[in-house]
Amino acid sequence: MGKLIGILMILCGCAGLLYQWMKVQRCRALLMEEWIRIFAAFEYALEKEHVPIQRFFLRYDGRLPEVERFFERVLQLLEKNEYPSGQMVWGMVFKEWEKKFALKEEAGHTLRAAGDAFFGENSQENLRCMQGCRQRMEKCVEKEREEFVRQRSVYMPVGMLTGLMLVILLV
């Protein structure tokens, strides 16, 4: 009976680790998809409605609370009016949140560059930068999906086989 419980604990542990890995990958993909929606919404708001950036940040109702808190922090620093540019504020807040977002390098660079798109010199430049950021983030999402499928096809069998090997070694 004790061996059976040990076997189940090992297999459940391996399955739990795999589940956690999949959850982290999914959260990263959801975050990148949310940023794509933000970029598209800002393109529309800029092109059709001519909405100022502060009002856009206040009005944007996202699906992820992390993004809303990120925008709130940017707005707090902008309202203090202590920094020479919005790009500088964006960069500072992004640096604070970079680990919380846990994006891969290319997606992180894209998001860092989004500060230029939100706080550029004029609307046309903002729109052009925003479209570029959205396209790069879409490529990042596609790469992330391909990598996830490739890694999942390796990690799932290897993880469960590792659990089975541990069971065999302990029996």
Short mmCIF file of C-alpha atoms in Angstrom, two decimals:
data_model
loop_
_atom_site.label_atom_id
_atom_site.label_comp_id
_atom_site.label_asym_id
_atom_site.label_seq_id
_atom_site.Cartn_x
_atom_site.Cartn_y
_atom_site.Cartn_z
CA MET A 1 0.00 0.00 0.00
CA GLY A 2 2.86 2.38 0.85
CA LYS A 3 4.55 1.69 -2.49
CA LEU A 4 1.32 2.44 -4.33
CA ILE A 5 0.96 5.77 -2.55
CA GLY A 6 4.61 6.59 -3.33
CA ILE A 7 4.12 5.69 -6.98
CA LEU A 8 1.04 7.91 -7.18
CA MET A 9 2.87 10.78 -5.47
CA ILE A 10 5.77 10.60 -7.93
CA LEU A 11 3.51 10.43 -10.97
CA CYS A 12 1.32 13.25 -9.66
CA GLY A 13 4.42 15.33 -8.98
CA CYS A 14 5.65 14.87 -12.54
CA ALA A 15 2.20 15.65 -13.92
CA GLY A 16 2.01 18.74 -11.67
CA LEU A 17 5.34 20.04 -12.94
CA LEU A 18 4.20 19.57 -16.52
CA TYR A 19 0.92 21.30 -15.76
CA GLN A 20 2.75 24.25 -14.17
CA TRP A 21 5.05 24.57 -17.19
CA MET A 22 2.04 24.56 -19.52
CA LYS A 23 0.28 27.16 -17.36
CA VAL A 24 3.28 29.52 -17.48
CA GLN A 25 3.49 29.15 -21.26
CA ARG A 26 -0.23 29.85 -21.62
CA CYS A 27 -0.06 32.94 -19.38
CA ARG A 28 2.79 34.31 -21.47
CA ALA A 29 0.79 33.77 -24.67
CA LEU A 30 -2.30 35.42 -23.14
CA LEU A 31 -0.25 38.44 -22.11
CA MET A 32 1.17 38.86 -25.61
CA GLU A 33 -2.31 38.49 -27.13
CA GLU A 34 -3.57 41.15 -24.72
CA TRP A 35 -0.84 43.53 -25.86
CA ILE A 36 -1.84 42.89 -29.48
CA ARG A 37 -5.42 43.88 -28.56
CA ILE A 38 -4.09 47.01 -26.84
CA PHE A 39 -2.04 47.97 -29.89
CA ALA A 40 -5.03 47.46 -32.19
CA ALA A 41 -7.34 49.41 -29.86
CA PHE A 42 -4.87 52.29 -29.66
CA GLU A 43 -4.49 52.33 -33.45
CA TYR A 44 -8.27 52.66 -33.73
CA ALA A 45 -8.48 55.24 -30.94
CA LEU A 46 -5.71 57.29 -32.50
CA GLU A 47 -6.90 57.06 -36.09
CA LYS A 48 -10.67 57.35 -35.68
CA GLU A 49 -11.32 58.98 -32.32
CA HIS A 50 -8.14 61.04 -31.73
CA VAL A 51 -8.07 59.99 -28.07
CA PRO A 52 -5.26 61.35 -25.86
CA ILE A 53 -3.02 58.67 -24.38
CA GLN A 54 -4.05 59.34 -20.77
CA ARG A 55 -7.72 58.90 -21.60
CA PHE A 56 -6.92 55.74 -23.56
CA PHE A 57 -5.08 54.25 -20.58
CA LEU A 58 -7.95 55.16 -18.25
CA ARG A 59 -10.63 53.93 -20.62
CA TYR A 60 -8.99 50.69 -21.70
CA ASP A 61 -10.76 47.75 -20.11
CA GLY A 62 -8.39 44.83 -20.49
CA ARG A 63 -8.74 41.19 -19.67
CA LEU A 64 -5.60 40.99 -17.56
CA PRO A 65 -5.30 42.92 -14.30
CA GLU A 66 -1.50 43.08 -14.66
CA VAL A 67 -1.83 45.26 -17.74
CA GLU A 68 -4.34 47.56 -16.04
CA ARG A 69 -2.00 47.98 -13.05
CA PHE A 70 0.85 48.67 -15.48
CA PHE A 71 -1.20 51.44 -17.12
CA GLU A 72 -2.16 52.82 -13.69
CA ARG A 73 1.52 53.06 -12.74
CA VAL A 74 2.35 54.84 -16.01
CA LEU A 75 -0.50 57.29 -15.38
CA GLN A 76 0.68 57.93 -11.81
CA LEU A 77 4.13 58.90 -13.00
CA LEU A 78 2.77 60.98 -15.88
CA GLU A 79 0.51 62.91 -13.51
CA LYS A 80 3.48 63.78 -11.28
CA ASN A 81 4.97 65.52 -14.32
CA GLU A 82 8.52 64.96 -13.04
CA TYR A 83 9.91 63.29 -16.14
CA PRO A 84 10.79 64.95 -19.45
CA SER A 85 8.98 62.46 -21.69
CA GLY A 86 6.40 59.74 -21.77
CA GLN A 87 8.95 57.38 -23.30
CA MET A 88 11.09 57.74 -20.19
CA VAL A 89 8.12 56.98 -17.93
CA TRP A 90 7.18 53.97 -20.06
CA GLY A 91 10.75 52.67 -19.91
CA MET A 92 10.93 53.08 -16.13
CA VAL A 93 7.61 51.35 -15.52
CA PHE A 94 8.45 48.59 -17.99
CA LYS A 95 11.72 47.98 -16.18
CA GLU A 96 9.74 47.57 -12.92
CA TRP A 97 7.26 45.19 -14.52
CA GLU A 98 9.59 43.28 -16.84
CA LYS A 99 9.97 40.31 -14.48
CA LYS A 100 6.26 40.20 -13.70
CA PHE A 101 5.44 40.02 -17.40
CA ALA A 102 8.06 37.27 -17.95
CA LEU A 103 8.16 37.82 -21.69
CA LYS A 104 10.84 36.41 -23.91
CA GLU A 105 13.50 38.74 -25.27
CA GLU A 106 11.91 39.69 -28.59
CA ALA A 107 8.48 40.33 -27.06
CA GLY A 108 10.13 42.35 -24.30
CA HIS A 109 11.95 44.52 -26.83
CA THR A 110 8.71 45.03 -28.72
CA LEU A 111 6.89 46.09 -25.58
CA ARG A 112 9.73 48.40 -24.59
CA ALA A 113 9.55 49.99 -28.06
CA ALA A 114 5.81 50.50 -27.63
CA GLY A 115 6.67 53.52 -25.47
CA ASP A 116 7.72 55.30 -28.66
CA ALA A 117 4.42 54.32 -30.24
CA PHE A 118 2.35 55.62 -27.33
CA PHE A 119 4.41 58.76 -26.74
CA GLY A 120 5.75 59.73 -30.17
CA GLU A 121 6.10 63.19 -31.68
CA ASN A 122 2.89 63.12 -33.72
CA SER A 123 -0.11 60.94 -34.50
CA GLN A 124 1.26 59.60 -37.78
CA GLU A 125 4.50 58.50 -36.14
CA ASN A 126 2.56 56.95 -33.26
CA LEU A 127 0.33 55.07 -35.66
CA ARG A 128 3.26 53.79 -37.73
CA CYS A 129 5.16 52.65 -34.63
CA MET A 130 2.05 51.03 -33.16
CA GLN A 131 1.42 49.04 -36.33
CA GLY A 132 5.02 47.86 -36.30
CA CYS A 133 4.77 46.85 -32.63
CA ARG A 134 1.53 44.96 -33.27
CA GLN A 135 3.03 43.07 -36.21
CA ARG A 136 6.17 42.16 -34.26
CA MET A 137 4.09 41.00 -31.29
CA GLU A 138 1.94 38.87 -33.61
CA LYS A 139 5.13 37.22 -34.88
CA CYS A 140 6.22 36.64 -31.28
CA VAL A 141 2.89 34.97 -30.48
CA GLU A 142 3.23 32.73 -33.53
CA LYS A 143 6.78 31.75 -32.57
CA GLU A 144 5.65 31.10 -28.99
CA ARG A 145 2.87 28.79 -30.20
CA GLU A 146 5.22 26.85 -32.46
CA GLU A 147 7.79 26.52 -29.69
CA PHE A 148 5.12 25.43 -27.21
CA VAL A 149 3.89 22.65 -29.49
CA ARG A 150 7.45 21.50 -30.15
CA GLN A 151 8.43 21.55 -26.48
CA ARG A 152 5.18 19.93 -25.36
CA SER A 153 5.76 17.01 -27.69
CA VAL A 154 9.10 16.46 -25.91
CA TYR A 155 8.35 17.44 -22.31
CA MET A 156 5.14 15.43 -21.87
CA PRO A 157 6.58 11.99 -22.68
CA VAL A 158 9.95 12.73 -21.07
CA GLY A 159 8.30 14.00 -17.89
CA MET A 160 6.07 10.99 -17.52
CA LEU A 161 8.87 8.57 -18.42
CA THR A 162 11.06 10.22 -15.80
CA GLY A 163 8.33 9.65 -13.25
CA LEU A 164 8.01 6.01 -14.31
CA MET A 165 11.79 5.56 -14.08
CA LEU A 166 11.76 6.94 -10.56
CA VAL A 167 8.98 4.52 -9.66
CA ILE A 168 10.91 1.59 -11.12
CA LEU A 169 14.10 2.63 -9.31
CA LEU A 170 12.28 2.94 -6.00
CA VAL A 171 10.44 -0.39 -6.34
#
